[in-house]
mmCIF file of C-alpha atoms in Angstrom:
data_model
loop_
_atom_site.group_PDB
_atom_site.id
_atom_site.type_symbol
_atom_site.label_atom_id
_atom_site.label_comp_id
_atom_site.label_asym_id
_atom_site.label_seq_id
_atom_site.Cartn_x
_atom_site.Cartn_y
_atom_site.Cartn_z
ATOM 1 C CA UNK A 1469 -79.156 -31.268 94.860
ATOM 2 C CA UNK A 1470 -77.414 -34.438 94.255
ATOM 3 C CA UNK A 1471 -79.699 -36.768 94.326
ATOM 4 C CA UNK A 1472 -80.187 -39.713 97.323
ATOM 5 C CA UNK A 1473 -77.899 -36.826 98.999
ATOM 6 C CA UNK A 1474 -77.265 -38.393 102.358
ATOM 7 C CA UNK A 1475 -77.727 -35.766 105.331
ATOM 8 C CA UNK A 1476 -76.970 -36.833 108.785
ATOM 9 C CA UNK A 1477 -78.596 -34.476 111.695
ATOM 10 C CA UNK A 1478 -76.720 -34.776 114.897
ATOM 11 C CA UNK A 1479 -79.510 -33.706 118.267
ATOM 12 C CA UNK A 1480 -83.073 -35.100 117.862
ATOM 13 C CA UNK A 1481 -84.955 -32.365 119.872
ATOM 14 C CA UNK A 1482 -87.512 -29.657 118.326
ATOM 15 C CA UNK A 1483 -84.646 -28.194 116.179
ATOM 16 C CA UNK A 1484 -83.166 -31.546 114.889
ATOM 17 C CA UNK A 1485 -86.403 -32.931 114.347
ATOM 18 C CA UNK A 1486 -87.267 -29.712 112.285
ATOM 19 C CA UNK A 1487 -84.361 -29.538 110.219
ATOM 20 C CA UNK A 1488 -85.433 -33.618 109.230
ATOM 21 C CA UNK A 1489 -88.566 -32.559 108.771
ATOM 22 C CA UNK A 1490 -87.886 -30.282 106.093
ATOM 23 C CA UNK A 1491 -85.028 -31.735 104.636
ATOM 24 C CA UNK A 1492 -87.019 -34.913 103.911
ATOM 25 C CA UNK A 1493 -89.604 -32.674 102.141
ATOM 26 C CA UNK A 1494 -86.589 -31.665 99.529
ATOM 27 C CA UNK A 1495 -85.702 -35.007 98.780
ATOM 28 C CA UNK A 1496 -82.799 -35.589 100.930
ATOM 29 C CA UNK A 1497 -81.799 -39.120 102.835
ATOM 30 C CA UNK A 1498 -81.815 -38.306 106.603
ATOM 31 C CA UNK A 1499 -80.242 -39.348 109.660
ATOM 32 C CA UNK A 1500 -81.105 -37.986 112.986
ATOM 33 C CA UNK A 1501 -78.581 -39.371 115.677
ATOM 34 C CA UNK A 1502 -79.172 -38.671 119.757
ATOM 35 C CA UNK A 1503 -77.260 -39.578 122.891
ATOM 36 C CA UNK A 1504 -80.939 -39.720 124.639
ATOM 37 C CA UNK A 1505 -84.108 -41.757 124.487
ATOM 38 C CA UNK A 1506 -85.970 -38.452 123.000
ATOM 39 C CA UNK A 1507 -88.335 -38.055 125.410
ATOM 40 C CA UNK A 1508 -87.223 -35.495 127.930
ATOM 41 C CA UNK A 1509 -84.984 -32.245 127.450
ATOM 42 C CA UNK A 1510 -85.434 -28.461 126.832
ATOM 43 C CA UNK A 1511 -87.938 -30.049 124.453
ATOM 44 C CA UNK A 1512 -90.400 -31.716 126.380
ATOM 45 C CA UNK A 1513 -90.529 -29.622 129.553
ATOM 46 C CA UNK A 1514 -90.717 -25.785 127.550
ATOM 47 C CA UNK A 1515 -93.668 -23.726 127.852
ATOM 48 C CA UNK A 1516 -94.600 -24.527 124.294
ATOM 49 C CA UNK A 1517 -94.919 -20.480 123.141
ATOM 50 C CA UNK A 1518 -94.367 -19.745 119.705
ATOM 51 C CA UNK A 1519 -93.415 -15.947 120.601
ATOM 52 C CA UNK A 1520 -93.051 -13.072 118.478
ATOM 53 C CA UNK A 1521 -93.838 -10.924 121.650
ATOM 54 C CA UNK A 1522 -90.235 -12.442 123.052
ATOM 55 C CA UNK A 1523 -88.455 -9.248 121.361
ATOM 56 C CA UNK A 1524 -86.051 -8.799 123.875
ATOM 57 C CA UNK A 1525 -83.084 -10.768 124.211
ATOM 58 C CA UNK A 1526 -81.495 -12.359 127.530
ATOM 59 C CA UNK A 1527 -78.526 -10.357 127.047
ATOM 60 C CA UNK A 1528 -79.942 -6.929 127.377
ATOM 61 C CA UNK A 1529 -79.415 -4.060 130.352
ATOM 62 C CA UNK A 1530 -79.356 -4.515 133.980
ATOM 63 C CA UNK A 1531 -79.047 -8.843 133.963
ATOM 64 C CA UNK A 1532 -75.605 -9.442 134.529
ATOM 65 C CA UNK A 1533 -76.386 -7.287 137.677
ATOM 66 C CA UNK A 1534 -79.237 -9.154 138.372
ATOM 67 C CA UNK A 1535 -77.534 -12.654 138.265
ATOM 68 C CA UNK A 1536 -74.440 -11.102 140.502
ATOM 69 C CA UNK A 1537 -77.420 -10.001 142.680
ATOM 70 C CA UNK A 1538 -79.281 -13.530 142.404
ATOM 71 C CA UNK A 1539 -75.775 -16.072 142.428
ATOM 72 C CA UNK A 1540 -76.237 -16.874 146.214
ATOM 73 C CA UNK A 1541 -79.920 -17.179 146.139
ATOM 74 C CA UNK A 1542 -80.411 -20.643 143.821
ATOM 75 C CA UNK A 1543 -84.504 -20.271 144.303
ATOM 76 C CA UNK A 1544 -84.025 -16.964 142.298
ATOM 77 C CA UNK A 1545 -85.770 -16.464 139.048
ATOM 78 C CA UNK A 1546 -81.993 -16.063 137.329
ATOM 79 C CA UNK A 1547 -79.898 -17.935 138.968
ATOM 80 C CA UNK A 1548 -75.556 -17.964 138.174
ATOM 81 C CA UNK A 1549 -73.852 -20.621 140.281
ATOM 82 C CA UNK A 1550 -70.549 -19.081 141.458
ATOM 83 C CA UNK A 1551 -67.789 -21.510 139.866
ATOM 84 C CA UNK A 1552 -64.284 -20.835 138.450
ATOM 85 C CA UNK A 1553 -65.061 -21.988 134.593
ATOM 86 C CA UNK A 1554 -63.198 -20.644 131.894
ATOM 87 C CA UNK A 1555 -65.597 -21.187 129.606
ATOM 88 C CA UNK A 1556 -68.042 -19.519 131.461
ATOM 89 C CA UNK A 1557 -66.386 -16.578 132.188
ATOM 90 C CA UNK A 1558 -65.673 -15.774 128.438
ATOM 91 C CA UNK A 1559 -69.401 -16.336 128.204
ATOM 92 C CA UNK A 1560 -70.245 -13.928 130.880
ATOM 93 C CA UNK A 1561 -67.988 -11.373 129.839
ATOM 94 C CA UNK A 1562 -69.316 -11.648 125.955
ATOM 95 C CA UNK A 1563 -72.992 -11.761 127.492
ATOM 96 C CA UNK A 1564 -71.912 -8.712 129.660
ATOM 97 C CA UNK A 1565 -71.174 -7.141 125.999
ATOM 98 C CA UNK A 1566 -73.835 -7.891 124.323
ATOM 99 C CA UNK A 1567 -76.033 -6.426 127.236
ATOM 100 C CA UNK A 1568 -76.418 -2.854 125.767
ATOM 101 C CA UNK A 1569 -79.720 -0.931 124.611
ATOM 102 C CA UNK A 1570 -78.080 -0.138 121.266
ATOM 103 C CA UNK A 1571 -77.292 -4.161 120.398
ATOM 104 C CA UNK A 1572 -80.674 -5.185 122.202
ATOM 105 C CA UNK A 1573 -82.495 -2.027 119.919
ATOM 106 C CA UNK A 1574 -80.785 -4.223 116.724
ATOM 107 C CA UNK A 1575 -81.363 -7.550 117.500
ATOM 108 C CA UNK A 1576 -85.475 -6.950 118.305
ATOM 109 C CA UNK A 1577 -86.676 -6.801 114.537
ATOM 110 C CA UNK A 1578 -84.196 -9.815 113.690
ATOM 111 C CA UNK A 1579 -86.291 -11.599 116.548
ATOM 112 C CA UNK A 1580 -90.052 -10.828 115.903
ATOM 113 C CA UNK A 1581 -88.991 -11.641 112.053
ATOM 114 C CA UNK A 1582 -87.793 -15.553 112.964
ATOM 115 C CA UNK A 1583 -90.450 -15.911 115.129
ATOM 116 C CA UNK A 1584 -93.408 -14.749 112.903
ATOM 117 C CA UNK A 1585 -91.229 -16.635 110.505
ATOM 118 C CA UNK A 1586 -91.749 -19.295 111.944
ATOM 119 C CA UNK A 1587 -95.143 -19.281 113.143
ATOM 120 C CA UNK A 1588 -96.156 -19.440 109.383
ATOM 121 C CA UNK A 1589 -94.289 -23.036 109.320
ATOM 122 C CA UNK A 1590 -95.868 -24.512 112.063
ATOM 123 C CA UNK A 1591 -99.389 -23.574 110.795
ATOM 124 C CA UNK A 1592 -98.303 -24.845 107.374
ATOM 125 C CA UNK A 1593 -97.457 -28.108 109.241
ATOM 126 C CA UNK A 1594 -100.766 -27.908 110.779
ATOM 127 C CA UNK A 1595 -103.031 -27.355 107.382
ATOM 128 C CA UNK A 1596 -100.813 -30.037 105.829
ATOM 129 C CA UNK A 1597 -102.159 -32.638 107.966
ATOM 130 C CA UNK A 1598 -98.474 -34.415 107.607
ATOM 131 C CA UNK A 1599 -98.495 -34.841 111.901
ATOM 132 C CA UNK A 1600 -101.948 -34.831 112.708
ATOM 133 C CA UNK A 1601 -104.417 -33.094 114.668
ATOM 134 C CA UNK A 1602 -101.697 -31.190 117.627
ATOM 135 C CA UNK A 1603 -102.315 -28.539 119.525
ATOM 136 C CA UNK A 1604 -101.690 -25.464 117.744
ATOM 137 C CA UNK A 1605 -104.110 -22.619 119.449
ATOM 138 C CA UNK A 1606 -103.915 -18.720 119.085
ATOM 139 C CA UNK A 1607 -105.363 -17.276 122.348
ATOM 140 C CA UNK A 1608 -102.185 -14.603 122.599
ATOM 141 C CA UNK A 1609 -100.117 -14.661 125.922
ATOM 142 C CA UNK A 1610 -101.189 -12.550 129.241
ATOM 143 C CA UNK A 1611 -98.062 -10.911 130.643
ATOM 144 C CA UNK A 1612 -99.919 -10.291 134.319
ATOM 145 C CA UNK A 1613 -98.502 -7.699 136.330
ATOM 146 C CA UNK A 1614 -98.905 -7.472 140.389
ATOM 147 C CA UNK A 1615 -96.933 -3.945 140.798
ATOM 148 C CA UNK A 1616 -96.790 -0.731 138.944
ATOM 149 C CA UNK A 1617 -92.962 -1.529 138.590
ATOM 150 C CA UNK A 1618 -92.982 -4.553 136.212
ATOM 151 C CA UNK A 1619 -96.130 -2.578 134.325
ATOM 152 C CA UNK A 1620 -94.474 0.133 133.459
ATOM 153 C CA UNK A 1621 -91.337 -2.337 132.075
ATOM 154 C CA UNK A 1622 -93.582 -4.387 130.535
ATOM 155 C CA UNK A 1623 -95.831 -1.541 129.008
ATOM 156 C CA UNK A 1624 -91.998 -0.072 127.536
ATOM 157 C CA UNK A 1625 -91.506 -3.425 125.453
ATOM 158 C CA UNK A 1626 -95.478 -3.118 124.792
ATOM 159 C CA UNK A 1627 -94.890 0.334 122.827
ATOM 160 C CA UNK A 1628 -92.054 -1.601 121.001
ATOM 161 C CA UNK A 1629 -93.793 -4.339 120.152
ATOM 162 C CA UNK A 1630 -96.631 -2.198 118.854
ATOM 163 C CA UNK A 1631 -94.073 -0.375 116.599
ATOM 164 C CA UNK A 1632 -92.618 -3.340 115.068
ATOM 165 C CA UNK A 1633 -96.332 -3.963 114.276
ATOM 166 C CA UNK A 1634 -97.133 -6.692 116.556
ATOM 167 C CA UNK A 1635 -101.262 -6.790 118.029
ATOM 168 C CA UNK A 1636 -100.697 -5.830 121.817
ATOM 169 C CA UNK A 1637 -103.246 -4.600 124.419
ATOM 170 C CA UNK A 1638 -103.350 -3.371 127.915
ATOM 171 C CA UNK A 1639 -105.806 -4.777 129.934
ATOM 172 C CA UNK A 1640 -107.165 -3.202 133.217
ATOM 173 C CA UNK A 1641 -108.199 -5.287 136.327
ATOM 174 C CA UNK A 1642 -111.733 -5.917 134.830
ATOM 175 C CA UNK A 1643 -110.276 -6.923 131.152
ATOM 176 C CA UNK A 1644 -108.122 -9.526 133.044
ATOM 177 C CA UNK A 1645 -111.072 -10.939 134.483
ATOM 178 C CA UNK A 1646 -112.974 -10.781 130.415
ATOM 179 C CA UNK A 1647 -109.784 -12.633 129.448
ATOM 180 C CA UNK A 1648 -110.127 -15.161 132.260
ATOM 181 C CA UNK A 1649 -113.460 -15.216 133.064
ATOM 182 C CA UNK A 1650 -112.929 -18.478 135.926
ATOM 183 C CA UNK A 1651 -110.289 -17.229 137.375
ATOM 184 C CA UNK A 1652 -109.472 -15.118 140.153
ATOM 185 C CA UNK A 1653 -105.999 -13.392 139.671
ATOM 186 C CA UNK A 1654 -104.609 -12.245 142.391
ATOM 187 C CA UNK A 1655 -102.824 -9.079 140.213
ATOM 188 C CA UNK A 1656 -103.574 -5.395 138.512
ATOM 189 C CA UNK A 1657 -103.697 -6.120 135.215
ATOM 190 C CA UNK A 1658 -101.795 -7.547 131.786
ATOM 191 C CA UNK A 1659 -100.670 -6.618 128.518
ATOM 192 C CA UNK A 1660 -101.588 -9.032 126.299
ATOM 193 C CA UNK A 1661 -100.063 -10.608 123.220
ATOM 194 C CA UNK A 1662 -102.247 -11.410 120.646
ATOM 195 C CA UNK A 1663 -99.683 -12.118 118.268
ATOM 196 C CA UNK A 1664 -98.309 -15.412 120.162
ATOM 197 C CA UNK A 1665 -99.709 -18.905 119.815
ATOM 198 C CA UNK A 1666 -99.563 -22.169 122.113
ATOM 199 C CA UNK A 1667 -99.078 -26.237 121.816
ATOM 200 C CA UNK A 1668 -98.113 -29.303 123.522
ATOM 201 C CA UNK A 1669 -94.361 -29.940 123.306
ATOM 202 C CA UNK A 1670 -93.982 -33.850 123.951
ATOM 203 C CA UNK A 1671 -97.221 -34.663 121.596
ATOM 204 C CA UNK A 1672 -95.914 -31.870 118.734
ATOM 205 C CA UNK A 1673 -92.967 -34.042 119.108
ATOM 206 C CA UNK A 1674 -94.045 -37.665 119.468
ATOM 207 C CA UNK A 1675 -96.216 -36.543 116.777
ATOM 208 C CA UNK A 1676 -92.740 -35.439 114.685
ATOM 209 C CA UNK A 1677 -91.088 -38.620 115.085
ATOM 210 C CA UNK A 1678 -94.106 -40.700 114.086
ATOM 211 C CA UNK A 1679 -94.178 -39.013 110.826
ATOM 212 C CA UNK A 1680 -90.652 -38.628 109.719
ATOM 213 C CA UNK A 1681 -89.928 -42.783 110.660
ATOM 214 C CA UNK A 1682 -92.829 -42.953 108.138
ATOM 215 C CA UNK A 1683 -90.917 -41.189 105.671
ATOM 216 C CA UNK A 1684 -88.262 -43.317 105.638
ATOM 217 C CA UNK A 1685 -86.141 -40.814 108.173
ATOM 218 C CA UNK A 1686 -83.782 -42.874 110.269
ATOM 219 C CA UNK A 1687 -83.777 -42.103 113.834
ATOM 220 C CA UNK A 1688 -81.475 -43.994 116.083
ATOM 221 C CA UNK A 1689 -81.524 -42.963 120.130
ATOM 222 C CA UNK A 1690 -79.350 -43.489 122.739
ATOM 223 C CA UNK A 1691 -76.377 -43.255 120.750
ATOM 224 C CA UNK A 1692 -73.781 -40.476 121.363
ATOM 225 C CA UNK A 1693 -70.771 -39.154 119.222
ATOM 226 C CA UNK A 1694 -67.621 -40.084 120.365
ATOM 227 C CA UNK A 1695 -65.735 -38.898 117.510
ATOM 228 C CA UNK A 1696 -65.405 -36.696 114.024
ATOM 229 C CA UNK A 1697 -63.048 -37.623 111.449
ATOM 230 C CA UNK A 1698 -62.018 -35.017 109.049
ATOM 231 C CA UNK A 1699 -60.058 -34.020 105.905
ATOM 232 C CA UNK A 1700 -59.129 -30.680 105.462
ATOM 233 C CA UNK A 1701 -62.212 -28.662 105.024
ATOM 234 C CA UNK A 1702 -64.600 -31.251 105.042
ATOM 235 C CA UNK A 1703 -66.169 -33.732 107.658
ATOM 236 C CA UNK A 1704 -65.549 -37.835 106.987
ATOM 237 C CA UNK A 1705 -67.099 -39.664 109.140
ATOM 238 C CA UNK A 1706 -68.953 -38.936 112.437
ATOM 239 C CA UNK A 1707 -68.511 -42.256 115.000
ATOM 240 C CA UNK A 1708 -70.842 -43.187 117.868
ATOM 241 C CA UNK A 1709 -70.245 -45.452 120.353
ATOM 242 C CA UNK A 1710 -72.282 -47.841 118.361
ATOM 243 C CA UNK A 1711 -71.495 -47.695 114.845
ATOM 244 C CA UNK A 1712 -70.330 -45.276 112.158
ATOM 245 C CA UNK A 1713 -71.989 -42.677 109.245
ATOM 246 C CA UNK A 1714 -70.437 -41.140 106.540
ATOM 247 C CA UNK A 1715 -73.148 -38.247 104.984
ATOM 248 C CA UNK A 1716 -72.489 -35.615 102.441
ATOM 249 C CA UNK A 1717 -73.878 -32.942 104.752
ATOM 250 C CA UNK A 1718 -73.576 -32.539 108.620
ATOM 251 C CA UNK A 1719 -75.742 -30.578 110.648
ATOM 252 C CA UNK A 1720 -74.473 -30.241 114.762
ATOM 253 C CA UNK A 1721 -77.931 -29.965 116.189
ATOM 254 C CA UNK A 1722 -77.263 -30.551 119.527
ATOM 255 C CA UNK A 1723 -78.259 -28.263 121.911
ATOM 256 C CA UNK A 1724 -76.304 -27.648 124.674
ATOM 257 C CA UNK A 1725 -74.286 -29.907 124.123
ATOM 258 C CA UNK A 1726 -72.760 -28.722 120.959
ATOM 259 C CA UNK A 1727 -70.361 -26.237 121.717
ATOM 260 C CA UNK A 1728 -68.394 -29.596 122.999
ATOM 261 C CA UNK A 1729 -68.612 -31.294 119.987
ATOM 262 C CA UNK A 1730 -67.915 -27.969 118.031
ATOM 263 C CA UNK A 1731 -64.546 -27.710 120.227
ATOM 264 C CA UNK A 1732 -63.487 -31.294 119.001
ATOM 265 C CA UNK A 1733 -63.439 -29.554 115.696
ATOM 266 C CA UNK A 1734 -61.397 -26.792 116.334
ATOM 267 C CA UNK A 1735 -64.388 -24.493 116.490
ATOM 268 C CA UNK A 1736 -65.592 -22.127 119.424
ATOM 269 C CA UNK A 1737 -69.258 -21.385 119.700
ATOM 270 C CA UNK A 1738 -69.639 -19.790 123.089
ATOM 271 C CA UNK A 1739 -72.509 -20.798 124.932
ATOM 272 C CA UNK A 1740 -74.339 -21.837 128.044
ATOM 273 C CA UNK A 1741 -76.528 -24.356 129.086
ATOM 274 C CA UNK A 1742 -79.482 -22.867 130.985
ATOM 275 C CA UNK A 1743 -81.888 -24.914 133.335
ATOM 276 C CA UNK A 1744 -85.807 -24.780 133.446
ATOM 277 C CA UNK A 1745 -87.967 -26.361 135.319
ATOM 278 C CA UNK A 1746 -91.302 -27.322 134.720
ATOM 279 C CA UNK A 1747 -94.315 -28.837 136.793
ATOM 280 C CA UNK A 1748 -97.340 -30.581 135.469
ATOM 281 C CA UNK A 1749 -100.613 -30.474 136.970
ATOM 282 C CA UNK A 1750 -103.516 -32.780 135.816
ATOM 283 C CA UNK A 1751 -106.246 -31.521 138.074
ATOM 284 C CA UNK A 1752 -108.117 -29.185 136.389
ATOM 285 C CA UNK A 1753 -107.030 -26.037 136.988
ATOM 286 C CA UNK A 1754 -109.866 -23.765 134.373
ATOM 287 C CA UNK A 1755 -107.145 -21.656 132.578
ATOM 288 C CA UNK A 1756 -107.799 -21.066 129.163
ATOM 289 C CA UNK A 1757 -105.132 -18.757 128.300
ATOM 290 C CA UNK A 1758 -100.900 -18.690 128.576
ATOM 291 C CA UNK A 1759 -99.735 -16.336 130.550
ATOM 292 C CA UNK A 1760 -96.338 -15.070 131.961
ATOM 293 C CA UNK A 1761 -96.730 -14.404 135.979
ATOM 294 C CA UNK A 1762 -93.949 -11.189 135.983
ATOM 295 C CA UNK A 1763 -92.960 -11.117 139.329
ATOM 296 C CA UNK A 1764 -92.583 -14.700 139.548
ATOM 297 C CA UNK A 1765 -90.406 -14.739 136.550
ATOM 298 C CA UNK A 1766 -92.310 -17.809 135.546
ATOM 299 C CA UNK A 1767 -94.676 -19.125 132.560
ATOM 300 C CA UNK A 1768 -98.548 -20.948 132.639
ATOM 301 C CA UNK A 1769 -99.726 -22.825 129.390
ATOM 302 C CA UNK A 1770 -102.835 -24.766 129.191
ATOM 303 C CA UNK A 1771 -101.836 -28.036 127.273
ATOM 304 C CA UNK A 1772 -103.124 -31.228 126.228
ATOM 305 C CA UNK A 1773 -104.379 -32.959 129.477
ATOM 306 C CA UNK A 1774 -102.918 -30.723 131.722
ATOM 307 C CA UNK A 1775 -101.672 -27.204 132.467
ATOM 308 C CA UNK A 1776 -97.802 -26.411 132.746
ATOM 309 C CA UNK A 1777 -96.111 -23.703 135.351
ATOM 310 C CA UNK A 1778 -92.658 -23.370 133.837
ATOM 311 C CA UNK A 1779 -90.000 -21.181 134.504
ATOM 312 C CA UNK A 1780 -86.389 -19.982 135.874
ATOM 313 C CA UNK A 1781 -82.699 -20.086 134.283
ATOM 314 C CA UNK A 1782 -80.239 -21.395 135.970
ATOM 315 C CA UNK A 1783 -76.813 -21.302 134.468
ATOM 316 C CA UNK A 1784 -74.683 -24.294 136.932
ATOM 317 C CA UNK A 1785 -73.147 -26.318 133.982
ATOM 318 C CA UNK A 1786 -74.362 -28.997 132.202
ATOM 319 C CA UNK A 1787 -76.211 -31.966 134.302
ATOM 320 C CA UNK A 1788 -80.016 -32.837 135.000
ATOM 321 C CA UNK A 1789 -79.873 -31.765 138.797
ATOM 322 C CA UNK A 1790 -83.428 -31.031 139.822
ATOM 323 C CA UNK A 1791 -82.936 -28.332 142.722
ATOM 324 C CA UNK A 1792 -86.283 -28.658 145.110
ATOM 325 C CA UNK A 1793 -86.084 -25.104 146.005
ATOM 326 C CA UNK A 1794 -86.107 -24.071 142.590
ATOM 327 C CA UNK A 1795 -89.389 -26.507 141.958
ATOM 328 C CA UNK A 1796 -91.163 -24.879 145.308
ATOM 329 C CA UNK A 1797 -90.364 -21.444 144.281
ATOM 330 C CA UNK A 1798 -92.045 -22.085 140.841
ATOM 331 C CA UNK A 1799 -95.166 -23.274 142.859
ATOM 332 C CA UNK A 1800 -95.116 -20.639 144.900
ATOM 333 C CA UNK A 1801 -95.380 -18.148 142.062
ATOM 334 C CA UNK A 1802 -98.273 -19.698 140.634
ATOM 335 C CA UNK A 1803 -99.936 -19.730 144.072
ATOM 336 C CA UNK A 1804 -99.358 -16.092 144.723
ATOM 337 C CA UNK A 1805 -101.049 -15.206 141.227
ATOM 338 C CA UNK A 1806 -104.011 -17.540 140.884
ATOM 339 C CA UNK A 1807 -106.261 -17.650 143.979
ATOM 340 C CA UNK A 1808 -107.532 -20.833 144.841
ATOM 341 C CA UNK A 1809 -104.821 -22.729 143.073
ATOM 342 C CA UNK A 1810 -102.600 -25.596 145.309
ATOM 343 C CA UNK A 1811 -100.212 -27.284 143.117
ATOM 344 C CA UNK A 1812 -99.562 -30.998 145.382
ATOM 345 C CA UNK A 1813 -96.240 -32.145 146.657
ATOM 346 C CA UNK A 1814 -97.100 -35.298 144.081
ATOM 347 C CA UNK A 1815 -97.263 -32.877 141.301
ATOM 348 C CA UNK A 1816 -93.507 -30.907 142.712
ATOM 349 C CA UNK A 1817 -92.043 -34.219 142.884
ATOM 350 C CA UNK A 1818 -92.702 -35.150 139.347
ATOM 351 C CA UNK A 1819 -91.097 -32.037 138.256
ATOM 352 C CA UNK A 1820 -88.516 -32.078 135.406
ATOM 353 C CA UNK A 1821 -85.846 -30.208 134.131
ATOM 354 C CA UNK A 1822 -84.208 -29.272 130.464
ATOM 355 C CA UNK A 1823 -81.182 -27.726 129.425
ATOM 356 C CA UNK A 1824 -81.386 -24.794 126.967
ATOM 357 C CA UNK A 1825 -78.503 -23.395 124.965
ATOM 358 C CA UNK A 1826 -77.612 -19.621 125.461
ATOM 359 C CA UNK A 1827 -75.349 -17.702 123.333
ATOM 360 C CA UNK A 1828 -73.795 -14.350 124.512
ATOM 361 C CA UNK A 1829 -76.415 -12.346 122.496
ATOM 362 C CA UNK A 1830 -79.539 -14.442 123.108
ATOM 363 C CA UNK A 1831 -79.622 -14.656 118.840
ATOM 364 C CA UNK A 1832 -78.936 -18.147 118.094
ATOM 365 C CA UNK A 1833 -76.036 -19.640 115.699
ATOM 366 C CA UNK A 1834 -77.706 -20.900 112.515
ATOM 367 C CA UNK A 1835 -75.381 -21.357 108.970
ATOM 368 C CA UNK A 1836 -72.058 -22.474 107.875
ATOM 369 C CA UNK A 1837 -68.226 -22.060 109.028
ATOM 370 C CA UNK A 1838 -65.465 -21.241 107.412
ATOM 371 C CA UNK A 1839 -63.975 -24.203 108.530
ATOM 372 C CA UNK A 1840 -65.657 -26.871 106.977
ATOM 373 C CA UNK A 1841 -67.955 -26.972 103.560
ATOM 374 C CA UNK A 1842 -70.339 -29.859 104.726
ATOM 375 C CA UNK A 1843 -71.190 -28.483 107.806
ATOM 376 C CA UNK A 1844 -74.159 -26.265 109.125
ATOM 377 C CA UNK A 1845 -74.215 -24.962 112.963
ATOM 378 C CA UNK A 1846 -78.362 -25.075 113.964
ATOM 379 C CA UNK A 1847 -78.334 -24.246 118.238
ATOM 380 C CA UNK A 1848 -78.454 -21.592 121.063
ATOM 381 C CA UNK A 1849 -81.908 -20.629 120.846
ATOM 382 C CA UNK A 1850 -82.210 -19.871 124.898
ATOM 383 C CA UNK A 1851 -85.511 -20.012 125.552
ATOM 384 C CA UNK A 1852 -86.924 -19.246 121.708
ATOM 385 C CA UNK A 1853 -86.346 -22.628 120.633
ATOM 386 C CA UNK A 1854 -89.900 -23.993 121.093
ATOM 387 C CA UNK A 1855 -90.863 -21.191 119.063
ATOM 388 C CA UNK A 1856 -87.925 -21.355 116.289
ATOM 389 C CA UNK A 1857 -88.056 -25.143 115.796
ATOM 390 C CA UNK A 1858 -89.214 -25.027 112.213
ATOM 391 C CA UNK A 1859 -87.907 -21.596 111.069
ATOM 392 C CA UNK A 1860 -84.612 -23.149 111.871
ATOM 393 C CA UNK A 1861 -85.427 -26.323 109.967
ATOM 394 C CA UNK A 1862 -86.275 -24.200 107.017
ATOM 395 C CA UNK A 1863 -83.299 -21.766 106.926
ATOM 396 C CA UNK A 1864 -80.944 -25.182 107.046
ATOM 397 C CA UNK A 1865 -82.418 -26.867 104.589
ATOM 398 C CA UNK A 1866 -82.571 -23.957 102.488
ATOM 399 C CA UNK A 1867 -78.787 -23.397 102.936
ATOM 400 C CA UNK A 1868 -77.544 -27.129 102.505
ATOM 401 C CA UNK A 1869 -79.744 -26.610 98.852
ATOM 402 C CA UNK A 1870 -77.916 -23.481 98.059
ATOM 403 C CA UNK A 1871 -81.114 -21.057 97.874
ATOM 404 C CA UNK A 1872 -81.985 -17.932 98.831
ATOM 405 C CA UNK A 1873 -82.323 -18.379 102.688
ATOM 406 C CA UNK A 1874 -86.286 -16.798 103.850
ATOM 407 C CA UNK A 1875 -84.132 -14.544 105.504
ATOM 408 C CA UNK A 1876 -80.956 -12.586 106.079
ATOM 409 C CA UNK A 1877 -78.970 -15.322 107.931
ATOM 410 C CA UNK A 1878 -75.569 -12.314 108.994
ATOM 411 C CA UNK A 1879 -77.103 -12.121 112.757
ATOM 412 C CA UNK A 1880 -77.506 -16.061 113.090
ATOM 413 C CA UNK A 1881 -73.414 -16.260 111.833
ATOM 414 C CA UNK A 1882 -71.461 -19.135 114.242
ATOM 415 C CA UNK A 1883 -68.641 -17.034 113.735
ATOM 416 C CA UNK A 1884 -70.033 -13.801 114.514
ATOM 417 C CA UNK A 1885 -68.051 -11.105 117.049
ATOM 418 C CA UNK A 1886 -68.972 -10.370 120.702
#
């Protein structure tokens, strides 16, 4: 490694900050750029899960037909807004091609491995004391069901997870009561994935930024990239609306905006923004264990100082429009499962959304392209961005350092075919 090698990270979400964390540990001089104030978006509104149990990619059999079925219902859990957009139509075709049983079977162990690797790195960050005392708890994840149909479907996933070596149990109604003794569920039971952990995203992001600044990483907020100058197979200069930067290595980790920046470089990264919503409830709920409410297709997480109710996957392009009917659907779903729970109008009015970058096959893009020697792509993590932040940061650092990566990166290649 060249001494004081300069690395520019475009994107200050969990992926970008995780890259900065491991790069500065290797002795690189790191600058992070973000067009926002780094206090909102997908890295702040997610469910906070570290999820080895989420072994099935979004692109799985039946999802396209679900999307078509839900297309004209804007409060549905999986909403694809009808629109004549060539990029969206291409992505939808690739998504359909990726949604086969064989491709899903091939993806599952890869998803498990990168999630377990990332969980170990989260534990390493915690034990290092670098960030101070942030929430990182291992209470597992309850997949709570109200119908036999959802139970049977989740039992199939649980069987595969168990075969892949993950710790999973089936809880009947009494078992669910023991797992959450202070809660009365309107449910028949749950699958308990004990391998999962949870955090409070905003807390972790704040602590991570504080640590990086202390270590000399520059974090430049509210600065948008307007041009990237190239010469042959090198990126020469990154121009923003405020300044310009030269770096030995550039990492493109701008989440849902990465495709636009890649396009300006002549690179195709098929990706769509999948909008998710969250409601925070500060009043006590007695909820102590994270849960996915299967029929409602939503997540519940006890966080540091509040309970988060999150969910939905909305494909409606890059925008931060909050659809009130989708927020209402999350609140109603939670109230159907937790007896006595009432989410106030005030809590609903403070709902926020974030855009998750979704690839056609549900696997992220991590690696270099054949076009530029000093560019590394790190994006496309869909609903697993929070879970996979540290793993991606570590892998990117290994790529830039020329070390053997901790995982085979072939499945994540930015130029893979669909």
